[in-house]
XYZ file of C-alpha atoms in Angstrom:
184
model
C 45.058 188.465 76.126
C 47.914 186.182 74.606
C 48.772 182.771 75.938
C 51.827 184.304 78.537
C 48.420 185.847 80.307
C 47.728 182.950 81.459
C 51.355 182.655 83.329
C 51.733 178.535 81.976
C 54.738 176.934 81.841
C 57.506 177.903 79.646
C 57.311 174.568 77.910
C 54.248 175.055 76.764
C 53.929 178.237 75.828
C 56.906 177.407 73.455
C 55.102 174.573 72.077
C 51.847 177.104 71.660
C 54.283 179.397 69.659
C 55.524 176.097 67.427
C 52.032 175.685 66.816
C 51.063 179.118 65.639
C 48.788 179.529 68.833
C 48.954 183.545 70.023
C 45.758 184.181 72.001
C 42.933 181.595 73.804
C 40.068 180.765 72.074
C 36.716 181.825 74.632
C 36.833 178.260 76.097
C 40.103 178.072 76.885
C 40.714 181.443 78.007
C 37.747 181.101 80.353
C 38.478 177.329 81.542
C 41.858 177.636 82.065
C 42.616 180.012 84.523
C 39.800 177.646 87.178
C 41.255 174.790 86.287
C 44.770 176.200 87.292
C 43.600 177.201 90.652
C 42.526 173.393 90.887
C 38.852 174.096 90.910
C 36.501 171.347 89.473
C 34.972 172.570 85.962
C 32.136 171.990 83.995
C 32.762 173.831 80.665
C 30.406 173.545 76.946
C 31.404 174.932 73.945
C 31.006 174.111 70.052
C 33.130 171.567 68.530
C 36.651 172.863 67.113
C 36.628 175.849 69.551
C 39.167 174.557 71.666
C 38.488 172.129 74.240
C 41.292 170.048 74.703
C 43.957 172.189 74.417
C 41.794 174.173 77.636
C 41.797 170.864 79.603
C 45.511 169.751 78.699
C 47.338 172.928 79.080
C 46.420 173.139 82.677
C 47.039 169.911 83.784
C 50.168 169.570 81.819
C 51.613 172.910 83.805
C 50.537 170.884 86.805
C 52.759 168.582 86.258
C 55.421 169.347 84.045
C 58.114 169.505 87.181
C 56.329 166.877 89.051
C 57.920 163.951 89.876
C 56.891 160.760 87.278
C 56.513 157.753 87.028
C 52.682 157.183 87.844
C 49.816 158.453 85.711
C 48.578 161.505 87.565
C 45.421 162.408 84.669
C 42.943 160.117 82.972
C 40.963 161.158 79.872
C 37.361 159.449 79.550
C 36.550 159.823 75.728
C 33.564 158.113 73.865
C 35.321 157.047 71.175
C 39.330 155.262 69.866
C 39.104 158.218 67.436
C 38.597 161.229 69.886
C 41.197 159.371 72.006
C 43.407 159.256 68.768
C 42.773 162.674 68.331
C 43.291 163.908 72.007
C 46.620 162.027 72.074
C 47.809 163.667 69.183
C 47.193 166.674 70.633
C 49.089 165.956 74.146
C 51.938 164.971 71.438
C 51.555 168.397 70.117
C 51.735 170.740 73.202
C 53.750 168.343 75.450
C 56.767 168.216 72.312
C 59.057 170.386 74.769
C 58.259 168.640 78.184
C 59.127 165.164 79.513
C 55.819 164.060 79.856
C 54.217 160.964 78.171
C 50.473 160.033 77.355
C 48.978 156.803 76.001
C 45.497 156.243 74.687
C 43.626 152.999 75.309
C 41.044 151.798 73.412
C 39.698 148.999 72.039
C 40.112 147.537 68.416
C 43.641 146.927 69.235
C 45.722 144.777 70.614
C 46.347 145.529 75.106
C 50.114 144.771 75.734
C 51.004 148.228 74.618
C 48.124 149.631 76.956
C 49.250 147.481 79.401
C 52.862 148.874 79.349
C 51.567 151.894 79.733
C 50.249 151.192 82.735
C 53.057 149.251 84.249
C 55.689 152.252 83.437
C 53.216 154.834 84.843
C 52.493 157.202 81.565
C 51.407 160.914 82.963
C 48.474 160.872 81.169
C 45.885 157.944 79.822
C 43.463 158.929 77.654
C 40.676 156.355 77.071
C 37.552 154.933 75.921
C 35.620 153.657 79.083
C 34.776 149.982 78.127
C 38.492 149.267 77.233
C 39.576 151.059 80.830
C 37.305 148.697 82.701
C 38.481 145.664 80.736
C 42.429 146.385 82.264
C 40.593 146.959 85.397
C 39.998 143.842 85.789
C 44.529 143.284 85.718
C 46.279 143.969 88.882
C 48.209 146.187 86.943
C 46.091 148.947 86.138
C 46.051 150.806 89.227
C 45.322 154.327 89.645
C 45.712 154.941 92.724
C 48.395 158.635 92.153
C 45.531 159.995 89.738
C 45.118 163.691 90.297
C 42.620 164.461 87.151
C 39.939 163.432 85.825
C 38.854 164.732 82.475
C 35.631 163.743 81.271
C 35.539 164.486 77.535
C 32.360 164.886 75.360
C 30.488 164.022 78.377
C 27.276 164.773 77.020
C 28.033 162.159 74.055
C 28.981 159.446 76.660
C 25.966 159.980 78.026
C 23.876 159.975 75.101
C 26.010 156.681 73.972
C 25.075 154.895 77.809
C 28.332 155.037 79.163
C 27.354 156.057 82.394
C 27.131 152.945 84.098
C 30.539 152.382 83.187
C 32.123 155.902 83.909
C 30.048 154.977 87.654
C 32.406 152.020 87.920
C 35.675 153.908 86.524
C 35.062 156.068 89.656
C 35.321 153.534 92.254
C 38.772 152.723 90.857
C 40.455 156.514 91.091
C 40.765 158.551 94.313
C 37.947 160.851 95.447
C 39.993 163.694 95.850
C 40.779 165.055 92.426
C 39.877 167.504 90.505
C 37.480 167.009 87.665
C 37.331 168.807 84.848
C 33.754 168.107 82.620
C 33.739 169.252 79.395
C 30.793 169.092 76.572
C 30.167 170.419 73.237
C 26.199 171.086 73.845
């Protein structure tokens, strides 16, 4: 089946064709079509076979004609480079939409992160310790968050981060769909 089987945004499936993308990959052509019904997922496959472009792509139909202006879909990511990476790819398959992502991570300095905030990007993609440090700001509310993608979960896990991904939690609203994805 080719990407228009999965009936996504015409934005997308533009940017899909700009990036020599014809068909799904397994993962994404199994994850996607859940996660567009707004059904919570918990998804494994290898690394490289697809994984964020099967979380993004669904979320970023979501809200492609949404109105903006608050961040809607949070990223939890182990590590600044997978949220480097993941960001690169929202740059990638977002190029024909109006929607905006920052990544926040440590190692660098937080007024940009902050402005991110404060303008309400669409989509934060972060490490958890450097989420829970702008926690602690007034600004850094996520109160309109629709999505939660937990990314390399099992690495988090392995890496102790789930004490902290416990106290990212309280901060976001319990209704929202969660999308859990792991590469073992």
């Amino acid at each position: 089946m080719p990407f228009t089987g999965l009936k996504l945004h015409p934005t997308l499936l533009l940017a899909l064709k700009d990036l020599g993308f014809r068909r799904p990959t397994a993962i994404q052509a199994e994850a996607i079509p859940p996660a567009l019904e707004g059904r919570d997922l918990l998804a494994s496959a290898v690394t490289g076979s697809g994984k964020t472009a099967a979380f993004l792509l669904p979320i970023l139909h979501k809200l492609v004609d949404r109105p903006r202006g608050a961040t809607r879909a949070l990223v939890l990511t182990p590590t600044r480079e997978l949220a480097a990476q993941i960001l690169g790819d929202f740059n990638d398959i977002a190029v024909h939409t109006p929607l905006t992502a920052a990544a926040v991570f440590g190692g660098v300095g937080m007024g940009p992160q902050e402005h991110a905030f404060r303008s309400g990007v669409d989509v934060i993609v972060s490490t958890p310790g450097r989420l829970l440090d702008h926690f602690r700001a007034p600004y850094a509310k996520l109160s309109a968050l629709e999505y939660l993608v937990l990314d390399e979960a099992d690495r988090m896990l392995d890496m102790g981060f789930l004490p902290d991904i416990r106290r990212i939690i309280r901060h976001l609203p319990a209704k929202r769909q969660t999308l859990f994805f792991s590469a073992t």
